GROMACS .gro file of C-alpha atoms in nm:
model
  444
    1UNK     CA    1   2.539  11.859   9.645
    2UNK     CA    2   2.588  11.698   9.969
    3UNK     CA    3   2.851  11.754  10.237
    4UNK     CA    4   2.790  11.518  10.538
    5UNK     CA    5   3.082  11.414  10.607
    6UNK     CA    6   3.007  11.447  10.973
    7UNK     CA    7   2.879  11.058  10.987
    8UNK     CA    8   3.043  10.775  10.846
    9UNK     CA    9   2.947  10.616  10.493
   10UNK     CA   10   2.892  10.254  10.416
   11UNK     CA   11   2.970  10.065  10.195
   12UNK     CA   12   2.792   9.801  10.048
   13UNK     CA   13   2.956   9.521   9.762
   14UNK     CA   14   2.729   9.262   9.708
   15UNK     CA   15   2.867   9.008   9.524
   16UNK     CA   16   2.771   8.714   9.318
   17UNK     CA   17   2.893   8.481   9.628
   18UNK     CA   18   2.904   8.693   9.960
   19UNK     CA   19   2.785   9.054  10.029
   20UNK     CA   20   3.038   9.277  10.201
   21UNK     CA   21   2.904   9.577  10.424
   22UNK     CA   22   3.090   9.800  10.665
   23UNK     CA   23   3.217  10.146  10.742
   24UNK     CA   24   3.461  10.370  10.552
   25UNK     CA   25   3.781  10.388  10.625
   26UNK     CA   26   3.803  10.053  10.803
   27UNK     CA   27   4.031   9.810  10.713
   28UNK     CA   28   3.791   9.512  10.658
   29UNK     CA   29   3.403   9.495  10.607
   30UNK     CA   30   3.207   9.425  10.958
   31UNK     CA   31   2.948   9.211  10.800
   32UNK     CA   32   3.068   8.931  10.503
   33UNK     CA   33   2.784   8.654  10.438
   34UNK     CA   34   2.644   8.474  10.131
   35UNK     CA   35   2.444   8.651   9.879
   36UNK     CA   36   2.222   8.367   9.844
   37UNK     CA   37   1.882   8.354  10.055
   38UNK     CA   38   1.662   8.061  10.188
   39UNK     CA   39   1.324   8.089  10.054
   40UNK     CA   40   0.982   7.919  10.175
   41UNK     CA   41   0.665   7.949   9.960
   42UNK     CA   42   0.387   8.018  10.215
   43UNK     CA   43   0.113   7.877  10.035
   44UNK     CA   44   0.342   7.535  10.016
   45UNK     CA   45   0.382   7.507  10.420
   46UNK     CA   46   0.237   7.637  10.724
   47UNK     CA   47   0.496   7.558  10.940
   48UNK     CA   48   0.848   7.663  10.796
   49UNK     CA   49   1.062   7.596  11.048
   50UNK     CA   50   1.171   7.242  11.072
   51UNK     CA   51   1.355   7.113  11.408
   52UNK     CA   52   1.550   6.823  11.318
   53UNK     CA   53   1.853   6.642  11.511
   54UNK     CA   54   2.058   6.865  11.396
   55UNK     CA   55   1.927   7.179  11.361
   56UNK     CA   56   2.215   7.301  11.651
   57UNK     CA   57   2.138   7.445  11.982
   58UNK     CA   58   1.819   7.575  12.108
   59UNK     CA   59   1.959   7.960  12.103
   60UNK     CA   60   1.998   7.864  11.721
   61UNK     CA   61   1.704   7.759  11.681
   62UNK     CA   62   1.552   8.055  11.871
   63UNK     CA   63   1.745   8.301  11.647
   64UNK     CA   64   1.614   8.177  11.355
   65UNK     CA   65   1.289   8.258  11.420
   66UNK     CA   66   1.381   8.615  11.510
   67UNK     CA   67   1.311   8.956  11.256
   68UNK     CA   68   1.675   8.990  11.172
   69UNK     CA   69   1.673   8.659  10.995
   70UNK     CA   70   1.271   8.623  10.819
   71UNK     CA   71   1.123   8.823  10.619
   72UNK     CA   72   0.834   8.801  10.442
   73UNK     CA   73   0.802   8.934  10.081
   74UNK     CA   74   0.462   8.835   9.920
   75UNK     CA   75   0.363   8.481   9.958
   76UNK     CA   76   0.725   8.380  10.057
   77UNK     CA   77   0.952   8.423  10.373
   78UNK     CA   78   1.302   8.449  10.332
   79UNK     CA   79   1.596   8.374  10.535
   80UNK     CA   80   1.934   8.599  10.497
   81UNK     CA   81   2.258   8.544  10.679
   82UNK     CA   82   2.536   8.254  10.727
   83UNK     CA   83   2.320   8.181  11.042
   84UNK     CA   84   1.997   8.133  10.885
   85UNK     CA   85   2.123   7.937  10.563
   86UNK     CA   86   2.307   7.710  10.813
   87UNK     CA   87   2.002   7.592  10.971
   88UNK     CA   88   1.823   7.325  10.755
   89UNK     CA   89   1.423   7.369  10.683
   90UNK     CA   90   1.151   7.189  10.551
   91UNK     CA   91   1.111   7.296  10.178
   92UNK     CA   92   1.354   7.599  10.222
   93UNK     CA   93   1.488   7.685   9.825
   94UNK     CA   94   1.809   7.823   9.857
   95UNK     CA   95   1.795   8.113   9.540
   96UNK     CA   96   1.999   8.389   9.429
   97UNK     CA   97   1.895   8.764   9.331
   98UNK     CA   98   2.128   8.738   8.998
   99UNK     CA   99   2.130   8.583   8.690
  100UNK     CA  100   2.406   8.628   8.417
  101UNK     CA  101   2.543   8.844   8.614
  102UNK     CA  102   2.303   9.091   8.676
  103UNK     CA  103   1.997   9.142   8.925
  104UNK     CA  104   1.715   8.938   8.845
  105UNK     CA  105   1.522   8.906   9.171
  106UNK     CA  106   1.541   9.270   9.335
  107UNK     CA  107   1.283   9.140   9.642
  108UNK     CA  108   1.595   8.956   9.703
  109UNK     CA  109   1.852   9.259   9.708
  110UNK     CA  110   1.648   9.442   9.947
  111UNK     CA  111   1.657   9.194  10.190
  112UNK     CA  112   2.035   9.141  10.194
  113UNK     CA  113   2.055   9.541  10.187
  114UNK     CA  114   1.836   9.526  10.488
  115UNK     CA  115   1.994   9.252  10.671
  116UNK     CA  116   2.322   9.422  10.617
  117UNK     CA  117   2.204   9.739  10.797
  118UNK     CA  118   1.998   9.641  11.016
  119UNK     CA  119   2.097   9.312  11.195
  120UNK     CA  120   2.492   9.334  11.097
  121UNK     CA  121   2.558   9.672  11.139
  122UNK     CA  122   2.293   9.788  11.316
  123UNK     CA  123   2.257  10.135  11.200
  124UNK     CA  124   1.950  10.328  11.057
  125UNK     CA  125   2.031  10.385  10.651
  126UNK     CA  126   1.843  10.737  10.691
  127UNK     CA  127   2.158  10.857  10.834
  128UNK     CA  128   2.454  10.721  10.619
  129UNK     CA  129   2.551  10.823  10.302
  130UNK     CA  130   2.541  10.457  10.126
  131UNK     CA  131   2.829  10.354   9.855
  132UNK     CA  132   2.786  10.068   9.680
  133UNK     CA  133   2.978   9.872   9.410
  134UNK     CA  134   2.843   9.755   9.069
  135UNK     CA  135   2.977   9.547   8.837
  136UNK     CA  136   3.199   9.700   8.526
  137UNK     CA  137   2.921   9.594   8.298
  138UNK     CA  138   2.643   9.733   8.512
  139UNK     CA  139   2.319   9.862   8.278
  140UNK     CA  140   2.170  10.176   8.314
  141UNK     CA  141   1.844   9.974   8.385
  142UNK     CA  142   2.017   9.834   8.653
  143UNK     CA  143   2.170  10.083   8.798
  144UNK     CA  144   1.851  10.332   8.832
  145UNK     CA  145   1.676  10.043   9.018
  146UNK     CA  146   1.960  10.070   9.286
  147UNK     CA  147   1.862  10.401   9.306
  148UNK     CA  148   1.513  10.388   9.335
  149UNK     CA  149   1.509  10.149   9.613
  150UNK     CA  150   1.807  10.330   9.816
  151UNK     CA  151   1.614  10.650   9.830
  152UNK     CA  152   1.247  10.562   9.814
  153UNK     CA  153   1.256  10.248  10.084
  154UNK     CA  154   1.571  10.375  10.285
  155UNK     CA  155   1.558  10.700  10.285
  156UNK     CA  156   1.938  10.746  10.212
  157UNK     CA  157   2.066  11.104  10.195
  158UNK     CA  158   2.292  11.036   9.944
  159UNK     CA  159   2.419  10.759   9.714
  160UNK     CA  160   2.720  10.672   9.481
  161UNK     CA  161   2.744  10.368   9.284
  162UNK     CA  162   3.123  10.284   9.217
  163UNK     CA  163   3.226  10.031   8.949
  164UNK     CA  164   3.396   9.755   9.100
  165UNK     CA  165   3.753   9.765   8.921
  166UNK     CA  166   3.778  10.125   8.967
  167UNK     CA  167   3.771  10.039   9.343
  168UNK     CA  168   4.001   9.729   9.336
  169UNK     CA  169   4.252   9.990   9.135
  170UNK     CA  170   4.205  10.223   9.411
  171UNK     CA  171   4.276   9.960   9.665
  172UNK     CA  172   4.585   9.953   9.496
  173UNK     CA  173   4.693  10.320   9.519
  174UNK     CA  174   4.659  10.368   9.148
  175UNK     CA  175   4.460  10.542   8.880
  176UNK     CA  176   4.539  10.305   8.599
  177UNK     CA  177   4.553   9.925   8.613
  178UNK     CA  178   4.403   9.631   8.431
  179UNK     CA  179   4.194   9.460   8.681
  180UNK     CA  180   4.196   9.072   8.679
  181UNK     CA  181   3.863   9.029   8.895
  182UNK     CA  182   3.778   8.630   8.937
  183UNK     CA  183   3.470   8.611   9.152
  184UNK     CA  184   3.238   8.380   9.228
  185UNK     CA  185   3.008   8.380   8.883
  186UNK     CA  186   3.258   8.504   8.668
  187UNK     CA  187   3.577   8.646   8.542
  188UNK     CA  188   3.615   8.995   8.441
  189UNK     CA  189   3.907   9.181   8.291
  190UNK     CA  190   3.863   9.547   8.297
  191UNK     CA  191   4.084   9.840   8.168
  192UNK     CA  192   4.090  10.135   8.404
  193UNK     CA  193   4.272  10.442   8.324
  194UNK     CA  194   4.237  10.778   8.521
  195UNK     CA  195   3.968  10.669   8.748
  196UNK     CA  196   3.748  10.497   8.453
  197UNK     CA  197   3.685  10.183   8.314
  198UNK     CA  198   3.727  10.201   7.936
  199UNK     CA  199   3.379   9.971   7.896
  200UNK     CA  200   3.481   9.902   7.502
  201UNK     CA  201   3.811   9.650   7.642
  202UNK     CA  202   3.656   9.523   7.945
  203UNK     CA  203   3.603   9.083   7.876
  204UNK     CA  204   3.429   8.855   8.104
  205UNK     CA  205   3.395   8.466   8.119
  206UNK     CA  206   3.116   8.292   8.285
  207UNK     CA  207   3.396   8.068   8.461
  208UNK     CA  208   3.427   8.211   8.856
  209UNK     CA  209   3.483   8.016   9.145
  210UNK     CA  210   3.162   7.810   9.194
  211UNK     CA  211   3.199   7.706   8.837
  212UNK     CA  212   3.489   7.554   8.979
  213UNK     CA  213   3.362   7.408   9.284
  214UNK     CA  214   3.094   7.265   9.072
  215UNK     CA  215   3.348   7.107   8.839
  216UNK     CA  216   3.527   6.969   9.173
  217UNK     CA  217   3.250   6.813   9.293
  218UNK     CA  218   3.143   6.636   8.961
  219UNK     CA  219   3.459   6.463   8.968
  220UNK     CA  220   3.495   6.368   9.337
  221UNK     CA  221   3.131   6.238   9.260
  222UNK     CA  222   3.305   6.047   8.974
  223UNK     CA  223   3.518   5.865   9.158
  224UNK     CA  224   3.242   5.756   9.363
  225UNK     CA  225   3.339   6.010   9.687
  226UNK     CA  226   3.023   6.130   9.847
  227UNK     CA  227   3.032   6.473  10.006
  228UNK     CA  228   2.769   6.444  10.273
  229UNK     CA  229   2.619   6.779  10.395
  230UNK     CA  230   2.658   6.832  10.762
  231UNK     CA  231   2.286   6.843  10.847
  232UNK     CA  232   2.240   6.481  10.664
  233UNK     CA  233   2.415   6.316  10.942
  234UNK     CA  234   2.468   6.310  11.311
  235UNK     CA  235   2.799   6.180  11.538
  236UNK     CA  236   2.763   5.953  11.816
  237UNK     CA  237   3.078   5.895  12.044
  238UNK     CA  238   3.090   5.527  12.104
  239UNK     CA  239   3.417   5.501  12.299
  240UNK     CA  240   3.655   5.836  12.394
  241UNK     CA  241   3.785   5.936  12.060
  242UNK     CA  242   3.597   5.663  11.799
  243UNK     CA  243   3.268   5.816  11.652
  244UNK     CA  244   3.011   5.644  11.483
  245UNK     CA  245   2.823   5.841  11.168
  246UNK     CA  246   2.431   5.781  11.166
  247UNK     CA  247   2.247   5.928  10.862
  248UNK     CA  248   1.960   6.090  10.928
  249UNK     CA  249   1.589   6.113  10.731
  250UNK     CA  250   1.469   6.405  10.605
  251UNK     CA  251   1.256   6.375  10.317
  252UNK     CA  252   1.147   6.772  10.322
  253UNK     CA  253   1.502   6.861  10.213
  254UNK     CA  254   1.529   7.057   9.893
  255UNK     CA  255   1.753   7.022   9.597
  256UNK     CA  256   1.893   7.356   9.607
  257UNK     CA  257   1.956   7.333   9.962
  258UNK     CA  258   2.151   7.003   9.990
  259UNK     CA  259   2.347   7.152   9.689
  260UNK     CA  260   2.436   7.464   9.909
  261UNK     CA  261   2.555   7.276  10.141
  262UNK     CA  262   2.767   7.050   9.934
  263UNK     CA  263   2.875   7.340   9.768
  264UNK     CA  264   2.975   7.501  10.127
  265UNK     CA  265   3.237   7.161  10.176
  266UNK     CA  266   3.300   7.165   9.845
  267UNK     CA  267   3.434   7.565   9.803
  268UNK     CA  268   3.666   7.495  10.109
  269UNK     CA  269   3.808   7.128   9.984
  270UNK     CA  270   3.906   7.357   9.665
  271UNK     CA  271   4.020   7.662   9.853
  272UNK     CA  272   4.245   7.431  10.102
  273UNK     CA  273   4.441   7.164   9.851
  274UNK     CA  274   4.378   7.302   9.498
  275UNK     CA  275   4.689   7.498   9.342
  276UNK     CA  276   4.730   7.626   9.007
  277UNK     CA  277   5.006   7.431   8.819
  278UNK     CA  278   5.314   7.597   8.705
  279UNK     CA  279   5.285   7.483   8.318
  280UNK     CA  280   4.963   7.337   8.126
  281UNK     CA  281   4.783   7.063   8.274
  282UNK     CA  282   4.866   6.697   8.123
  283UNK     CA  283   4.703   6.425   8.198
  284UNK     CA  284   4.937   6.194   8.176
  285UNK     CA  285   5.229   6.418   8.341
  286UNK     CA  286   5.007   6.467   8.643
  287UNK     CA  287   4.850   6.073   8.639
  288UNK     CA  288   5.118   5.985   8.945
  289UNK     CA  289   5.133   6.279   9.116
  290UNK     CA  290   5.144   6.267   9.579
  291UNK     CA  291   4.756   6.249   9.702
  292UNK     CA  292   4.665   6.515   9.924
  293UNK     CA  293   4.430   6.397  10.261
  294UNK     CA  294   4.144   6.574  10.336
  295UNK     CA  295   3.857   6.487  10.626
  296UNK     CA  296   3.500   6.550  10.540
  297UNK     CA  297   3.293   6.651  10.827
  298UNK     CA  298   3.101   6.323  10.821
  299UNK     CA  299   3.478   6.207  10.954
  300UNK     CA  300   3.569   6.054  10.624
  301UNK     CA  301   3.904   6.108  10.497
  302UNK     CA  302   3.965   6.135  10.116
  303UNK     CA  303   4.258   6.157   9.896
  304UNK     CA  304   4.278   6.417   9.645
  305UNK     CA  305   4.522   6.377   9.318
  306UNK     CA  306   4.532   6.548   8.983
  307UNK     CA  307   4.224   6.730   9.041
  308UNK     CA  308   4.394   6.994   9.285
  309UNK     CA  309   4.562   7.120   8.950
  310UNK     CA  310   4.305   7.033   8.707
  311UNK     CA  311   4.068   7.221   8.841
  312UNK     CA  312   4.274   7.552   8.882
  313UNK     CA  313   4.395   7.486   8.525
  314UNK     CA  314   4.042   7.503   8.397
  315UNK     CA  315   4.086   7.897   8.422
  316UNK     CA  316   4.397   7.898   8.162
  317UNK     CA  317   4.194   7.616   7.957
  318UNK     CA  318   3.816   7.632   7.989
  319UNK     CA  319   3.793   7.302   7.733
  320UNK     CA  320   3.944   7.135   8.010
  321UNK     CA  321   3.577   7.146   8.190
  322UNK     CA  322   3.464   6.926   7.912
  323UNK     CA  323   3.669   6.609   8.035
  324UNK     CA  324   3.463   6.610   8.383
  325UNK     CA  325   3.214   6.368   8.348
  326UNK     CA  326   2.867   6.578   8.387
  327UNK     CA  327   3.017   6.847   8.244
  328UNK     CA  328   3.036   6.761   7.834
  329UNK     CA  329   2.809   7.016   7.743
  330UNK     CA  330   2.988   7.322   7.884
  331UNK     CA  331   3.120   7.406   7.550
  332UNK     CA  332   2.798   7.464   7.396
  333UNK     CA  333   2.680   7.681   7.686
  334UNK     CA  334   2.983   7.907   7.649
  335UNK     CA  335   3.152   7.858   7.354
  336UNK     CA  336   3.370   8.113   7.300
  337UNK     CA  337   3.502   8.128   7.629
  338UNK     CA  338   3.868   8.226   7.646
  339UNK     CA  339   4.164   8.138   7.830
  340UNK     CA  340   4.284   8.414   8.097
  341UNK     CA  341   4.600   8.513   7.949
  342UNK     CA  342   4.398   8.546   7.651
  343UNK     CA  343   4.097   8.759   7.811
  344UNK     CA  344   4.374   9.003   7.924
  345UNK     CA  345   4.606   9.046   7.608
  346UNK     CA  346   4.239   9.054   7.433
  347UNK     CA  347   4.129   9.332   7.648
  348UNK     CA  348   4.482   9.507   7.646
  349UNK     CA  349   4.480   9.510   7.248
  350UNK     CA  350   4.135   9.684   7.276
  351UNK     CA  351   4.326  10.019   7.448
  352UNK     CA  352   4.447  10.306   7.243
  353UNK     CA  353   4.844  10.227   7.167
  354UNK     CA  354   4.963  10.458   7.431
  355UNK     CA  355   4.817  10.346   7.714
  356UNK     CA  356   4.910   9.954   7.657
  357UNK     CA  357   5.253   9.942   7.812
  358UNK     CA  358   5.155  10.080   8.141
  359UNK     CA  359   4.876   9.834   8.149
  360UNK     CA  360   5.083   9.550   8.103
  361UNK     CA  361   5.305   9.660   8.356
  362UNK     CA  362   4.983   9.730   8.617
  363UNK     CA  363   4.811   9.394   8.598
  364UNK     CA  364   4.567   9.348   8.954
  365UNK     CA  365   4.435   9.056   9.059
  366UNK     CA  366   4.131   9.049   9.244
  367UNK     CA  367   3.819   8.817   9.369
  368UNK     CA  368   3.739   8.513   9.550
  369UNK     CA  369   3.917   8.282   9.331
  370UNK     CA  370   4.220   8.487   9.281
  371UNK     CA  371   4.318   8.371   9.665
  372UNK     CA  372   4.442   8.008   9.517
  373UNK     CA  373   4.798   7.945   9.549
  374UNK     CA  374   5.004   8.026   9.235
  375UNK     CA  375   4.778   8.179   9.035
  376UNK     CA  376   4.962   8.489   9.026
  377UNK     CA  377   5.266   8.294   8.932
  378UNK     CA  378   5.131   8.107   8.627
  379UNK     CA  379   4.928   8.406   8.480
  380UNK     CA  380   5.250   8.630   8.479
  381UNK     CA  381   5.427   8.334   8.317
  382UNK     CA  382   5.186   8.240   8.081
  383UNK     CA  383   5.186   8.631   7.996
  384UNK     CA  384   5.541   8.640   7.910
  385UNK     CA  385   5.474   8.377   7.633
  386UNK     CA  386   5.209   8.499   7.461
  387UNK     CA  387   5.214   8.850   7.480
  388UNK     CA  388   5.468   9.130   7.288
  389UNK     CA  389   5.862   9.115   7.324
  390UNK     CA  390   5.801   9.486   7.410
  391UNK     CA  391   5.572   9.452   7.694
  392UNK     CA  392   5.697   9.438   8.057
  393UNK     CA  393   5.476   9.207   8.238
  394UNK     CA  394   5.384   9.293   8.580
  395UNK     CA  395   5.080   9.090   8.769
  396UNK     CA  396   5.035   9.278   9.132
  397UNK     CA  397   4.871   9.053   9.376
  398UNK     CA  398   4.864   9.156   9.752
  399UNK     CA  399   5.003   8.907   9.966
  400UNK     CA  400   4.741   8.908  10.259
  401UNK     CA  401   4.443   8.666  10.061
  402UNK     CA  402   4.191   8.865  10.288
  403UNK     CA  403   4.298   9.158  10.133
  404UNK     CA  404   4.295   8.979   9.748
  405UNK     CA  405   3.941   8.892   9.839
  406UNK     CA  406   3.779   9.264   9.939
  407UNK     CA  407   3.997   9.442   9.758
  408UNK     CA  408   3.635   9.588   9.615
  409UNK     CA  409   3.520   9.691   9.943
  410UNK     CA  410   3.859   9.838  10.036
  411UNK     CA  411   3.871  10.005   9.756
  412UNK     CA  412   3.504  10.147   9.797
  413UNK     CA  413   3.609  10.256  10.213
  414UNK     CA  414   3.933  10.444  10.068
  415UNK     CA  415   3.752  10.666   9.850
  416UNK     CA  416   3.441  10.696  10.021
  417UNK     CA  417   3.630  10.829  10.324
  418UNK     CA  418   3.871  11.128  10.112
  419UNK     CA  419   3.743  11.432  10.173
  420UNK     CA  420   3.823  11.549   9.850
  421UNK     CA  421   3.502  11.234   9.734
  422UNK     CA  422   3.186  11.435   9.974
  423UNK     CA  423   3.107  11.681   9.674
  424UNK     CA  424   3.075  11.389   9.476
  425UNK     CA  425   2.745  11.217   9.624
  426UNK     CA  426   2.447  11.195   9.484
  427UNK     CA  427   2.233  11.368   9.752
  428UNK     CA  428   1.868  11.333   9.840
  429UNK     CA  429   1.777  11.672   9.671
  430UNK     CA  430   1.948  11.595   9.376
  431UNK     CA  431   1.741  11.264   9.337
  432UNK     CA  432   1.412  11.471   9.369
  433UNK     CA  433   1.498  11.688   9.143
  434UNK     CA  434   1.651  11.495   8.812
  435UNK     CA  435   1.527  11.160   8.890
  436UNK     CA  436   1.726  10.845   8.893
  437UNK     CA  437   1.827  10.888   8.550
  438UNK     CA  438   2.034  11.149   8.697
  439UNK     CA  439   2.276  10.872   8.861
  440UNK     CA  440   2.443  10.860   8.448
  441UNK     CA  441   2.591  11.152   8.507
  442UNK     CA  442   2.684  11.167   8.852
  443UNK     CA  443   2.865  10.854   8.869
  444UNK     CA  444   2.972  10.770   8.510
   0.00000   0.00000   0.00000
């Protein structure tokens, strides 16, 4: 058993789109930055670093070059941080440690982990108790991994990993909820009831927020609007106030990286004019509806229609994706995936009888993508159509989108800071002794 509750925990939610790190019982997460990493193959280049006009300022460039952002694992050197990934390279892959879902590329975890602690929050892991959130679906594989490199490279003296709709439902102040999380790779509805997620009920779609951005920027692309990233171009100021936009060459530039970097405009075009319509998206209904402006960094102002609530919409109606030129073929990559109303009242119907009403009544939105205006709204509507007469619908959103969006990490700082929680770490000692199959029954 471990009681150190003399120094402060920290918890750690890496995410399919941005890892969250900080201290319990803080309000916020210190660090936030994208859980994707810049990646150069060594044998490829000898140089990695490329200067060009707009690389940024000399300290930038400086910075880059520093430990806290490089690392080298193997034959590659990777680049972690919002910093690093801003500044464009020769050859530089932009990859991410998961696939489906689930780790795939643990080189890549440890580097996050270790940019988290080290250059964010600048503490030594030896001497904080580390809590970090898994998905609801998490396998034991997976999970023992975690383990294994917390206490074998860190040196952490003790460890709980805490599944992630447990924590949003603790955010919450309650025991038992059905928790609506819509991240970045995915949408997961998970039953938790006394602390636990009922595994049997929990559904997920492979539709999360850059799925969406995706779809948005397939159709701007459509309609022939080019979102330029912001290291393809430079601005000149030819008189006070009128700019002129000069493209710039650089033929080194990788796939993956320009699409980061569309993706980057792309996620915040979405996120600023896209709402989720009150009733089922028509075509036709929506065909005249008020553009909305919105200026590209490249100075470029576009005009965006029916997409803002086409693209929520595609949520409530995945077969909606189909209609986006480029995107025909989603229904043979996923194709059973279901509506949300239907994921929930599908999970729901999963839960012994007695529990279902209080459920219903207890529905938490979470994630990323749950931010966008009037989503709330249309799932508790849609809910009241297709679900029971009985049921009393309830969706509980918080009101402060910062909060909506680490509502995982909040969750994880709440309980990690109780006192009643320090019994229940998985200490050093404990490791050593039962091995990291051990973690099962610790942390169920």
């Amino acid at each position: 058993m471990y009681g150190g509750d003399e120094v402060s925990a920290i918890v750690v939610d890496l995410g399919f789109h941005t890892c969250k790190a900080g201290y319990a019982g803080e309000d916020a997460p210190k660090a936030v930055f994208p859980s994707v990493v810049g990646s150069i193959d060594q044998m490829e280049v000898d140089e990695p670093a490329s200067t060009d006009a707009n690389s940024g300022s000399a300290g930038e460039a400086k910075a880059s070059k520093t430990p806290e952002t490089e690392r080298s694992k193997g034959k590659r050197k990777l680049y972690v941080g919002s910093q690093s990934l801003g500044l464009r390279r020769d050859h530089m892959e932009v990859i991410s440690p998961f696939k489906d879902g689930i780790v795939a590329d643990w080189d890549i975890v440890d580097s996050i982990w270790d940019h988290a602690f080290r250059e964010c929050l600048l503490i030594d892991p030896k001497e904080h108790p580390i809590l970090l959130a898994e998905p609801s679906f998490n396998v034991q594989q997976q999970r023992e991994r975690a383990v294994e490199l917390m206490f074998e490279k860190y040196k952490v003296p003790a460890l709980f990993l805490a599944k992630n709709a447990v924590l949003t439902s603790f955010a919450s102040g309650r025991a038992t909820s059905l928790v609506v999380d819509c991240g970045g790779g995915s949408t997961t509805v998970a039953p938790v009831h006394d602390g636990y997620v009922l595994q049997r009920a929990v559904a997920s779609s492979p539709i999360g927020g850059e799925f969406l951005t995706d779809c948005l920027m397939r159709s701007l692309e459509s309609k022939g609007i080019e979102i330029k990233p912001r290291y393809s171009f430079k601005r000149k100021e030819i008189r006070a106030g009128e700019f002129q936009t000069v493209d710039l060459d650089l033929p080194n530039t990788t796939e993956s990286y320009e699409l980061y970097s569309q993706r980057v405009i792309a996620s915040d075009i979405k996120e600023s004019v896209c709402r989720a319509p009150d009733t089922p998206y028509d075509e036709t209904a929506y065909a005249n509806i008020p553009m909305t402006p919105y200026e590209l960094p490249d100075g470029q102002t576009i005009e965006i229609g029916a997409d803002r609530f086409k693209i929520p919409n595609i949520l409530f109606n995945p077969s909606l994706a189909q209609t986006i030129p480029g995107m025909e073929n989603f229904s043979e990559v996923a194709p059973s995936t279901r509506g949300l109303s239907q994921m929930v009242i599908e999970s729901i119907n999963k839960c012994d009888v007695d529990i279902r009403r209080e459920l219903f009544s207890s529905i938490l939105l979470a994630g990323g993508t749950a931010s966008m205006q009037q989503l709330k709204e249309r799932l508790e509507k849609d809910l009241l159509e297709e679900s029971p007469q009985a049921a009393r619908i309830k969706v509980l959103a918080s009101g402060n989108t910062t909060e909506r969006r680490y509502s995982v990490w909040i969750g994880g700082s709440i309980l990690a800071s109780l006192g009643s929680f320090q019994q229940m770490w998985f200490s050093k000692s404990e490791y050593e002794e039962h091995g990291a199959s051990y973690i099962q029954r610790k942390c169920p």
